[in-house]
Amino acid sequence: KSEEATDEMSDILAHIATNTETAKNPGNSVLSECARTIMRIEASKALRVLGINILCRFLTNKENNVRYVALLQLQKVVDIDFNAVQRHKSTITDCLKDQDTQIKKQALDLIYKITTGTNVKSIVKELSNYLVNAEADFKGELANKICQISEKFAPNKKWHIDTVIKVLTLTEAQTRETYISQIITVIATTPELH
């Protein structure tokens, strides 16, 4: 891995990424491989952001396979450039509206990975909105992920309790008993919230 070779490869990848036609599947395949290659080399931050932007554009593609592969690749690169992926939170969250259950599950896993203490409230609010209209086969998984996020990133115990109670109310028996017992413990050990 010479620095000169990386620079040359970066120039070529940047050219491909900005000049490839995306109206047809061959162009999308080339861009997908371009984005994967960008993430595998020691690319500059700007080139990595370009690769992540390409992957996030794929999330609005009509083809299920294209969206699914983009979500898988984004899960792999979120650790490389967290902020660049997080900037596409709304596009990722929109994937929860998808008809394909696998795409929704991958999007939910990616949302979990981009949740932090600073964005937890907005993410949980969005996920709770989806929970209201979620199909039965996805509702339980979505409810459990909201409870996981709430437990891990809650700004305070009251918010955590309120969130889990709201989820339990919206999902009835579709939430794991683990979260029910955890919230009972939180309530029992927080007398000021009784």
CSV table of N, CA, C and O in Angstrom, one decimal, residues 69-190:
chain,number,residue,atom,x,y,z
A,69,VAL,N,-28.7,-4.3,-0.1
A,69,VAL,CA,-27.2,-4.3,-0.1
A,69,VAL,C,-26.6,-3.0,0.5
A,69,VAL,O,-25.6,-3.0,1.2
A,70,ALA,N,-27.3,-1.9,0.1
A,70,ALA,CA,-26.8,-0.6,0.7
A,70,ALA,C,-26.9,-0.5,2.2
A,70,ALA,O,-25.9,-0.1,2.9
A,71,LEU,N,-28.0,-1.0,2.8
A,71,LEU,CA,-28.1,-1.1,4.2
A,71,LEU,C,-27.0,-2.0,4.8
A,71,LEU,O,-26.4,-1.6,5.9
A,72,LEU,N,-26.8,-3.1,4.2
A,72,LEU,CA,-25.7,-4.0,4.7
A,72,LEU,C,-24.3,-3.3,4.7
A,72,LEU,O,-23.6,-3.4,5.7
A,73,GLN,N,-24.0,-2.6,3.6
A,73,GLN,CA,-22.8,-1.9,3.5
A,73,GLN,C,-22.7,-0.8,4.5
A,73,GLN,O,-21.6,-0.6,5.1
A,74,LEU,N,-23.8,-0.1,4.7
A,74,LEU,CA,-23.7,1.0,5.7
A,74,LEU,C,-23.5,0.5,7.1
A,74,LEU,O,-22.8,1.2,7.9
A,75,GLN,N,-24.0,-0.7,7.4
A,75,GLN,CA,-23.8,-1.2,8.7
A,75,GLN,C,-22.3,-1.5,8.9
A,75,GLN,O,-21.8,-1.4,10.0
A,76,LYS,N,-21.6,-1.9,7.8
A,76,LYS,CA,-20.2,-2.2,7.9
A,76,LYS,C,-19.4,-0.9,8.1
A,76,LYS,O,-18.3,-1.0,8.7
A,77,VAL,N,-19.8,0.2,7.5
A,77,VAL,CA,-19.0,1.4,7.5
A,77,VAL,C,-19.4,2.4,8.6
A,77,VAL,O,-18.6,3.4,8.7
A,78,VAL,N,-20.4,2.1,9.3
A,78,VAL,CA,-20.8,3.1,10.3
A,78,VAL,C,-19.7,3.3,11.4
A,78,VAL,O,-19.5,4.4,11.9
A,79,ASP,N,-18.9,2.3,11.6
A,79,ASP,CA,-17.8,2.4,12.5
A,79,ASP,C,-16.6,3.2,12.0
A,79,ASP,O,-15.8,3.8,12.7
A,80,ILE,N,-16.5,3.2,10.6
A,80,ILE,CA,-15.5,3.9,10.0
A,80,ILE,C,-15.7,5.4,10.0
A,80,ILE,O,-14.8,6.2,10.2
A,81,ASP,N,-17.0,5.8,9.6
A,81,ASP,CA,-17.3,7.2,9.6
A,81,ASP,C,-18.7,7.4,10.1
A,81,ASP,O,-19.7,7.6,9.3
A,82,PHE,N,-18.9,7.3,11.4
A,82,PHE,CA,-20.2,7.4,12.1
A,82,PHE,C,-21.0,8.7,11.7
A,82,PHE,O,-22.1,8.6,11.3
A,83,ASN,N,-20.3,9.8,11.7
A,83,ASN,CA,-21.0,11.1,11.4
A,83,ASN,C,-21.6,11.2,10.0
A,83,ASN,O,-22.7,11.7,9.8
A,84,ALA,N,-20.8,10.6,9.1
A,84,ALA,CA,-21.3,10.7,7.7
A,84,ALA,C,-22.5,9.8,7.5
A,84,ALA,O,-23.4,10.2,6.8
A,85,VAL,N,-22.6,8.7,8.2
A,85,VAL,CA,-23.8,7.8,8.1
A,85,VAL,C,-24.9,8.5,8.9
A,85,VAL,O,-26.0,8.5,8.4
A,86,GLN,N,-24.6,9.0,10.0
A,86,GLN,CA,-25.7,9.6,10.9
A,86,GLN,C,-26.4,10.7,10.2
A,86,GLN,O,-27.6,11.0,10.4
A,87,ARG,N,-25.7,11.5,9.3
A,87,ARG,CA,-26.3,12.6,8.6
A,87,ARG,C,-27.5,12.1,7.7
A,87,ARG,O,-28.3,12.9,7.3
A,88,HIS,N,-27.5,10.8,7.4
A,88,HIS,CA,-28.6,10.3,6.6
A,88,HIS,C,-29.7,9.6,7.4
A,88,HIS,O,-30.4,8.7,6.8
A,89,LYS,N,-29.8,10.0,8.6
A,89,LYS,CA,-30.7,9.3,9.6
A,89,LYS,C,-32.1,9.3,9.0
A,89,LYS,O,-32.8,8.3,9.1
A,90,SER,N,-32.6,10.4,8.4
A,90,SER,CA,-34.0,10.4,7.9
A,90,SER,C,-34.2,9.5,6.7
A,90,SER,O,-35.2,8.8,6.6
A,91,THR,N,-33.2,9.4,5.9
A,91,THR,CA,-33.3,8.4,4.7
A,91,THR,C,-33.3,7.0,5.2
A,91,THR,O,-34.1,6.2,4.7
A,92,ILE,N,-32.5,6.7,6.2
A,92,ILE,CA,-32.4,5.4,6.8
A,92,ILE,C,-33.8,5.1,7.5
A,92,ILE,O,-34.3,4.0,7.3
A,93,THR,N,-34.3,6.0,8.2
A,93,THR,CA,-35.5,5.8,9.0
A,93,THR,C,-36.7,5.6,8.0
A,93,THR,O,-37.6,4.8,8.3
A,94,ASP,N,-36.7,6.3,6.8
A,94,ASP,CA,-37.7,6.1,5.8
A,94,ASP,C,-37.8,4.6,5.3
A,94,ASP,O,-38.8,4.2,4.9
A,95,CYS,N,-36.7,3.9,5.5
A,95,CYS,CA,-36.7,2.5,5.1
A,95,CYS,C,-37.6,1.7,5.9
A,95,CYS,O,-38.0,0.6,5.5
A,96,LEU,N,-38.0,2.2,7.1
A,96,LEU,CA,-39.0,1.4,7.9
A,96,LEU,C,-40.4,1.4,7.3
A,96,LEU,O,-41.2,0.6,7.7
A,97,LYS,N,-40.6,2.2,6.3
A,97,LYS,CA,-41.9,2.2,5.6
A,97,LYS,C,-41.9,1.2,4.5
A,97,LYS,O,-43.0,0.9,3.9
A,98,ASP,N,-40.8,0.6,4.2
A,98,ASP,CA,-40.7,-0.4,3.1
A,98,ASP,C,-41.6,-1.6,3.3
A,98,ASP,O,-41.9,-2.0,4.4
A,99,GLN,N,-42.0,-2.2,2.2
A,99,GLN,CA,-42.9,-3.3,2.3
A,99,GLN,C,-42.1,-4.6,2.6
A,99,GLN,O,-42.6,-5.5,3.2
A,100,ASP,N,-40.8,-4.6,2.3
A,100,ASP,CA,-39.9,-5.7,2.5
A,100,ASP,C,-39.5,-5.8,4.0
A,100,ASP,O,-38.8,-4.9,4.5
A,101,THR,N,-39.8,-6.8,4.7
A,101,THR,CA,-39.5,-7.0,6.1
A,101,THR,C,-38.0,-7.0,6.3
A,101,THR,O,-37.5,-6.5,7.3
A,102,GLN,N,-37.2,-7.6,5.4
A,102,GLN,CA,-35.8,-7.7,5.6
A,102,GLN,C,-35.1,-6.3,5.5
A,102,GLN,O,-34.2,-6.0,6.3
A,103,ILE,N,-35.6,-5.5,4.6
A,103,ILE,CA,-35.1,-4.1,4.5
A,103,ILE,C,-35.4,-3.4,5.8
A,103,ILE,O,-34.6,-2.7,6.4
A,104,LYS,N,-36.6,-3.5,6.3
A,104,LYS,CA,-37.0,-2.9,7.6
A,104,LYS,C,-36.1,-3.3,8.7
A,104,LYS,O,-35.7,-2.5,9.5
A,105,LYS,N,-35.8,-4.6,8.8
A,105,LYS,CA,-35.0,-5.1,9.9
A,105,LYS,C,-33.5,-4.6,9.8
A,105,LYS,O,-32.9,-4.2,10.8
A,106,GLN,N,-33.0,-4.5,8.5
A,106,GLN,CA,-31.7,-4.0,8.4
A,106,GLN,C,-31.6,-2.5,8.7
A,106,GLN,O,-30.7,-2.0,9.3
A,107,ALA,N,-32.7,-1.8,8.3
A,107,ALA,CA,-32.7,-0.3,8.6
A,107,ALA,C,-32.8,-0.1,10.1
A,107,ALA,O,-32.1,0.7,10.7
A,108,LEU,N,-33.6,-1.0,10.8
A,108,LEU,CA,-33.7,-0.9,12.3
A,108,LEU,C,-32.4,-1.1,12.9
A,108,LEU,O,-32.0,-0.4,13.9
A,109,ASP,N,-31.6,-2.1,12.5
A,109,ASP,CA,-30.3,-2.4,13.0
A,109,ASP,C,-29.3,-1.3,12.8
A,109,ASP,O,-28.6,-0.9,13.7
A,110,LEU,N,-29.4,-0.6,11.6
A,110,LEU,CA,-28.6,0.5,11.4
A,110,LEU,C,-29.0,1.7,12.2
A,110,LEU,O,-28.1,2.4,12.7
A,111,ILE,N,-30.2,1.9,12.4
A,111,ILE,CA,-30.7,3.0,13.3
A,111,ILE,C,-30.2,2.8,14.7
A,111,ILE,O,-29.7,3.8,15.3
A,112,TYR,N,-30.2,1.6,15.2
A,112,TYR,CA,-29.7,1.3,16.5
A,112,TYR,C,-28.2,1.7,16.6
A,112,TYR,O,-27.7,2.3,17.6
A,113,LYS,N,-27.4,1.4,15.5
A,113,LYS,CA,-26.0,1.7,15.5
A,113,LYS,C,-25.7,3.2,15.5
A,113,LYS,O,-24.7,3.6,15.9
A,114,ILE,N,-26.7,4.0,14.9
A,114,ILE,CA,-26.4,5.4,14.8
A,114,ILE,C,-27.1,6.2,16.0
A,114,ILE,O,-27.0,7.4,16.0
A,115,THR,N,-27.7,5.5,16.9
A,115,THR,CA,-28.3,6.2,18.1
A,115,THR,C,-27.2,6.5,19.1
A,115,THR,O,-26.3,5.7,19.4
A,116,THR,N,-27.3,7.7,19.6
A,116,THR,CA,-26.4,8.2,20.7
A,116,THR,C,-27.2,8.9,21.8
A,116,THR,O,-28.4,9.1,21.6
A,117,GLY,N,-26.6,9.3,22.8
A,117,GLY,CA,-27.2,10.0,23.9
A,117,GLY,C,-27.8,11.3,23.4
A,117,GLY,O,-28.8,11.8,24.0
A,118,THR,N,-27.2,11.9,22.4
A,118,THR,CA,-27.7,13.2,21.9
A,118,THR,C,-28.9,13.1,20.9
A,118,THR,O,-29.6,14.1,20.8
A,119,ASN,N,-29.0,12.0,20.2
A,119,ASN,CA,-30.1,11.9,19.3
A,119,ASN,C,-31.2,10.9,19.7
A,119,ASN,O,-32.2,10.7,19.0
A,120,VAL,N,-31.1,10.3,20.9
A,120,VAL,CA,-32.0,9.2,21.3
A,120,VAL,C,-33.4,9.7,21.3
A,120,VAL,O,-34.3,8.9,20.9
A,121,LYS,N,-33.7,10.9,21.8
A,121,LYS,CA,-35.1,11.3,21.9
A,121,LYS,C,-35.7,11.4,20.5
A,121,LYS,O,-36.9,11.0,20.4
A,122,SER,N,-35.0,12.0,19.6
A,122,SER,CA,-35.6,12.2,18.3
A,122,SER,C,-35.8,10.8,17.6
A,122,SER,O,-36.8,10.6,16.9
A,123,ILE,N,-34.8,9.9,17.7
A,123,ILE,CA,-34.9,8.6,17.1
A,123,ILE,C,-36.1,7.8,17.7
A,123,ILE,O,-36.9,7.2,17.0
A,124,VAL,N,-36.2,7.8,19.1
A,124,VAL,CA,-37.2,7.1,19.7
A,124,VAL,C,-38.6,7.6,19.3
A,124,VAL,O,-39.6,6.9,19.1
A,125,LYS,N,-38.7,8.9,19.2
A,125,LYS,CA,-40.0,9.5,18.8
A,125,LYS,C,-40.3,9.1,17.4
A,125,LYS,O,-41.5,8.7,17.1
A,126,GLU,N,-39.4,9.1,16.4
A,126,GLU,CA,-39.6,8.6,15.1
A,126,GLU,C,-40.0,7.1,15.1
A,126,GLU,O,-41.0,6.7,14.4
A,127,LEU,N,-39.3,6.3,15.8
A,127,LEU,CA,-39.6,4.9,15.9
A,127,LEU,C,-40.9,4.6,16.5
A,127,LEU,O,-41.7,3.7,16.0
A,128,SER,N,-41.3,5.4,17.5
A,128,SER,CA,-42.6,5.2,18.1
A,128,SER,C,-43.7,5.6,17.2
A,128,SER,O,-44.8,4.9,17.2
A,129,ASN,N,-43.5,6.6,16.3
A,129,ASN,CA,-44.5,6.9,15.3
A,129,ASN,C,-44.7,5.7,14.3
A,129,ASN,O,-45.8,5.5,13.9
A,130,TYR,N,-43.6,5.1,13.9
A,130,TYR,CA,-43.7,3.9,13.1
A,130,TYR,C,-44.4,2.7,13.8
A,130,TYR,O,-45.1,2.0,13.2
A,131,LEU,N,-44.2,2.7,15.1
A,131,LEU,CA,-44.7,1.6,15.9
A,131,LEU,C,-46.3,1.5,15.8
A,131,LEU,O,-46.9,0.5,15.8
A,132,VAL,N,-46.9,2.7,15.8
A,132,VAL,CA,-48.3,2.8,15.7
A,132,VAL,C,-48.9,2.1,14.6
A,132,VAL,O,-49.9,1.4,14.7
A,133,ASN,N,-48.3,2.2,13.4
A,133,ASN,CA,-48.8,1.6,12.2
A,133,ASN,C,-48.1,0.3,11.7
A,133,ASN,O,-48.4,-0.1,10.6
A,134,ALA,N,-47.1,-0.2,12.4
A,134,ALA,CA,-46.3,-1.3,12.0
A,134,ALA,C,-47.2,-2.6,11.9
A,134,ALA,O,-48.1,-2.8,12.6
A,135,GLU,N,-46.8,-3.4,10.9
A,135,GLU,CA,-47.4,-4.7,10.7
A,135,GLU,C,-47.1,-5.6,11.9
A,135,GLU,O,-46.1,-5.4,12.5
A,136,ALA,N,-48.0,-6.5,12.2
A,136,ALA,CA,-47.8,-7.4,13.4
A,136,ALA,C,-46.5,-8.1,13.4
A,136,ALA,O,-45.9,-8.2,14.4
A,137,ASP,N,-46.0,-8.6,12.2
A,137,ASP,CA,-44.8,-9.4,12.2
A,137,ASP,C,-43.6,-8.5,12.4
A,137,ASP,O,-42.5,-9.0,12.7
A,138,PHE,N,-43.7,-7.2,12.3
A,138,PHE,CA,-42.5,-6.3,12.6
A,138,PHE,C,-42.7,-5.5,13.9
A,138,PHE,O,-41.7,-5.1,14.4
A,139,LYS,N,-43.9,-5.4,14.4
A,139,LYS,CA,-44.2,-4.6,15.5
A,139,LYS,C,-43.4,-5.0,16.8
A,139,LYS,O,-42.8,-4.2,17.5
A,140,GLY,N,-43.3,-6.3,17.0
A,140,GLY,CA,-42.5,-6.8,18.2
A,140,GLY,C,-41.1,-6.5,18.1
A,140,GLY,O,-40.5,-6.1,19.1
A,141,GLU,N,-40.5,-6.7,16.9
A,141,GLU,CA,-39.1,-6.4,16.8
A,141,GLU,C,-38.8,-4.9,16.9
A,141,GLU,O,-37.8,-4.5,17.6
A,142,LEU,N,-39.7,-4.1,16.4
A,142,LEU,CA,-39.5,-2.6,16.5
A,142,LEU,C,-39.7,-2.2,18.0
A,142,LEU,O,-38.9,-1.4,18.5
A,143,ALA,N,-40.6,-2.8,18.7
A,143,ALA,CA,-40.9,-2.4,20.1
A,143,ALA,C,-39.7,-2.8,20.9
A,143,ALA,O,-39.2,-2.0,21.8
A,144,ASN,N,-39.1,-4.0,20.7
A,144,ASN,CA,-37.9,-4.4,21.4
A,144,ASN,C,-36.7,-3.6,21.2
A,144,ASN,O,-36.0,-3.3,22.1
A,145,LYS,N,-36.6,-3.1,19.9
A,145,LYS,CA,-35.4,-2.2,19.6
A,145,LYS,C,-35.6,-0.9,20.3
A,145,LYS,O,-34.6,-0.3,20.8
A,146,ILE,N,-36.8,-0.4,20.4
A,146,ILE,CA,-37.0,0.9,21.1
A,146,ILE,C,-36.7,0.7,22.5
A,146,ILE,O,-36.1,1.6,23.1
A,147,CYS,N,-37.1,-0.4,23.1
A,147,CYS,CA,-36.8,-0.6,24.5
A,147,CYS,C,-35.3,-0.7,24.8
A,147,CYS,O,-34.7,-0.2,25.7
A,148,GLN,N,-34.6,-1.4,23.8
A,148,GLN,CA,-33.1,-1.5,23.9
A,148,GLN,C,-32.4,-0.1,23.9
A,148,GLN,O,-31.6,0.2,24.7
A,149,ILE,N,-32.9,0.6,22.9
A,149,ILE,CA,-32.3,2.0,22.7
A,149,ILE,C,-32.6,2.8,24.0
A,149,ILE,O,-31.7,3.5,24.5
A,150,SER,N,-33.8,2.7,24.5
A,150,SER,CA,-34.2,3.5,25.7
A,150,SER,C,-33.4,3.1,26.9
A,150,SER,O,-33.0,4.0,27.7
A,151,GLU,N,-33.2,1.8,27.1
A,151,GLU,CA,-32.4,1.4,28.2
A,151,GLU,C,-30.9,1.9,28.1
A,151,GLU,O,-30.3,2.3,29.1
A,152,LYS,N,-30.4,1.8,26.9
A,152,LYS,CA,-29.0,2.1,26.7
A,152,LYS,C,-28.7,3.6,26.7
A,152,LYS,O,-27.6,4.0,27.2
A,153,PHE,N,-29.6,4.4,26.2
A,153,PHE,CA,-29.2,5.8,26.0
A,153,PHE,C,-30.2,6.8,26.7
A,153,PHE,O,-30.1,8.0,26.4
A,154,ALA,N,-31.0,6.3,27.6
A,154,ALA,CA,-32.0,7.2,28.3
A,154,ALA,C,-31.3,8.4,28.9
A,154,ALA,O,-30.3,8.2,29.7
A,155,PRO,N,-31.8,9.6,28.7
A,155,PRO,CA,-31.2,10.7,29.3
A,155,PRO,C,-31.4,10.8,30.8
A,155,PRO,O,-30.7,11.4,31.6
A,156,ASN,N,-32.5,10.1,31.2
A,156,ASN,CA,-32.9,10.0,32.7
A,156,ASN,C,-33.9,8.9,32.9
A,156,ASN,O,-34.4,8.4,31.9
A,157,LYS,N,-34.1,8.5,34.1
A,157,LYS,CA,-34.9,7.4,34.4
A,157,LYS,C,-36.4,7.6,34.1
A,157,LYS,O,-37.1,6.7,33.6
A,158,LYS,N,-36.8,8.8,34.3
A,158,LYS,CA,-38.2,9.1,34.0
A,158,LYS,C,-38.5,9.0,32.5
A,158,LYS,O,-39.5,8.4,32.2
A,159,TRP,N,-37.6,9.5,31.7
A,159,TRP,CA,-37.8,9.3,30.3
A,159,TRP,C,-37.8,7.9,29.9
A,159,TRP,O,-38.6,7.4,29.0
A,160,HIS,N,-36.9,7.1,30.4
A,160,HIS,CA,-36.8,5.7,30.2
A,160,HIS,C,-38.1,5.0,30.5
A,160,HIS,O,-38.7,4.2,29.7
A,161,ILE,N,-38.6,5.2,31.7
A,161,ILE,CA,-39.9,4.6,32.2
A,161,ILE,C,-41.1,5.0,31.3
A,161,ILE,O,-41.8,4.2,30.8
A,162,ASP,N,-41.2,6.3,31.0
A,162,ASP,CA,-42.3,6.8,30.1
A,162,ASP,C,-42.2,6.2,28.7
A,162,ASP,O,-43.2,5.8,28.2
A,163,THR,N,-41.0,6.0,28.2
A,163,THR,CA,-40.8,5.5,26.9
A,163,THR,C,-41.3,4.0,26.8
A,163,THR,O,-42.0,3.6,26.0
A,164,VAL,N,-40.8,3.2,27.8
A,164,VAL,CA,-41.1,1.8,27.8
A,164,VAL,C,-42.6,1.6,28.1
A,164,VAL,O,-43.3,0.8,27.5
A,165,ILE,N,-43.2,2.4,28.9
A,165,ILE,CA,-44.7,2.3,29.2
A,165,ILE,C,-45.4,2.6,27.9
A,165,ILE,O,-46.4,1.9,27.6
A,166,LYS,N,-45.0,3.6,27.2
A,166,LYS,CA,-45.7,4.0,25.9
A,166,LYS,C,-45.6,2.8,24.9
A,166,LYS,O,-46.5,2.4,24.3
A,167,VAL,N,-44.4,2.2,24.8
A,167,VAL,CA,-44.2,1.1,23.9
A,167,VAL,C,-45.1,-0.1,24.4
A,167,VAL,O,-45.7,-0.7,23.5
A,168,LEU,N,-45.1,-0.4,25.7
A,168,LEU,CA,-46.0,-1.5,26.2
A,168,LEU,C,-47.4,-1.2,25.8
A,168,LEU,O,-48.2,-2.1,25.5
A,169,THR,N,-47.9,0.0,25.9
A,169,THR,CA,-49.2,0.4,25.6
A,169,THR,C,-49.5,0.2,24.2
A,169,THR,O,-50.6,-0.3,23.8
A,170,LEU,N,-48.6,0.5,23.3
A,170,LEU,CA,-48.8,0.5,21.9
A,170,LEU,C,-48.7,-1.0,21.3
A,170,LEU,O,-49.3,-1.3,20.3
A,171,THR,N,-48.0,-1.8,22.0
A,171,THR,CA,-47.8,-3.2,21.5
A,171,THR,C,-48.4,-4.3,22.2
A,171,THR,O,-48.3,-5.5,21.7
A,172,GLU,N,-49.0,-4.1,23.3
A,172,GLU,CA,-49.7,-5.1,24.1
A,172,GLU,C,-48.7,-6.2,24.4
A,172,GLU,O,-47.8,-6.0,25.1
A,173,ALA,N,-48.9,-7.4,23.9
A,173,ALA,CA,-48.1,-8.6,24.3
A,173,ALA,C,-46.9,-8.8,23.4
A,173,ALA,O,-46.3,-9.9,23.5
A,174,GLN,N,-46.5,-7.8,22.6
A,174,GLN,CA,-45.4,-8.1,21.6
A,174,GLN,C,-44.0,-7.7,22.1
A,174,GLN,O,-43.1,-7.7,21.4
A,175,THR,N,-43.9,-7.2,23.3
A,175,THR,CA,-42.6,-6.8,23.9
A,175,THR,C,-42.1,-7.9,24.8
A,175,THR,O,-42.8,-8.5,25.5
A,176,ARG,N,-40.8,-8.1,24.7
A,176,ARG,CA,-40.2,-9.2,25.5
A,176,ARG,C,-40.3,-8.9,27.0
A,176,ARG,O,-40.3,-7.8,27.4
A,177,GLU,N,-40.5,-10.0,27.7
A,177,GLU,CA,-40.7,-9.9,29.2
A,177,GLU,C,-39.5,-9.3,29.8
A,177,GLU,O,-39.6,-8.7,30.9
A,178,THR,N,-38.3,-9.4,29.2
A,178,THR,CA,-37.1,-8.9,29.8
A,178,THR,C,-37.3,-7.4,30.0
A,178,THR,O,-36.9,-6.9,31.1
A,179,TYR,N,-37.8,-6.7,29.0
A,179,TYR,CA,-38.0,-5.2,29.1
A,179,TYR,C,-39.0,-4.9,30.2
A,179,TYR,O,-38.9,-3.8,30.9
A,180,ILE,N,-40.0,-5.7,30.3
A,180,ILE,CA,-41.0,-5.4,31.3
A,180,ILE,C,-40.4,-5.6,32.7
A,180,ILE,O,-40.6,-4.7,33.6
A,181,SER,N,-39.7,-6.6,32.9
A,181,SER,CA,-39.0,-6.8,34.3
A,181,SER,C,-38.0,-5.8,34.5
A,181,SER,O,-37.8,-5.3,35.7
A,182,GLN,N,-37.3,-5.3,33.5
A,182,GLN,CA,-36.3,-4.3,33.7
A,182,GLN,C,-36.9,-2.9,34.1
A,182,GLN,O,-36.4,-2.3,35.0
A,183,ILE,N,-38.0,-2.6,33.5
A,183,ILE,CA,-38.7,-1.4,33.8
A,183,ILE,C,-39.3,-1.4,35.2
A,183,ILE,O,-39.3,-0.4,35.9
A,184,ILE,N,-39.8,-2.6,35.6
A,184,ILE,CA,-40.3,-2.8,37.0
A,184,ILE,C,-39.2,-2.5,38.0
A,184,ILE,O,-39.4,-1.8,39.0
A,185,THR,N,-38.0,-3.0,37.7
A,185,THR,CA,-36.8,-2.8,38.5
A,185,THR,C,-36.4,-1.4,38.6
A,185,THR,O,-36.2,-0.8,39.7
A,186,VAL,N,-36.4,-0.7,37.4
A,186,VAL,CA,-36.1,0.7,37.4
A,186,VAL,C,-37.1,1.5,38.3
A,186,VAL,O,-36.7,2.4,39.1
A,187,ILE,N,-38.4,1.2,38.1
A,187,ILE,CA,-39.4,1.9,38.9
A,187,ILE,C,-39.2,1.6,40.4
A,187,ILE,O,-39.3,2.5,41.2
A,188,ALA,N,-39.0,0.3,40.7
A,188,ALA,CA,-38.9,0.0,42.1
A,188,ALA,C,-37.6,0.6,42.8
A,188,ALA,O,-37.7,0.9,44.0
A,189,THR,N,-36.6,0.8,42.0
A,189,THR,CA,-35.4,1.4,42.6
A,189,THR,C,-35.3,2.9,42.5
A,189,THR,O,-34.2,3.5,42.8
A,190,THR,N,-36.4,3.6,42.0
A,190,THR,CA,-36.4,5.0,41.9
A,190,THR,C,-37.6,5.6,42.6
A,190,THR,O,-38.6,6.0,42.0
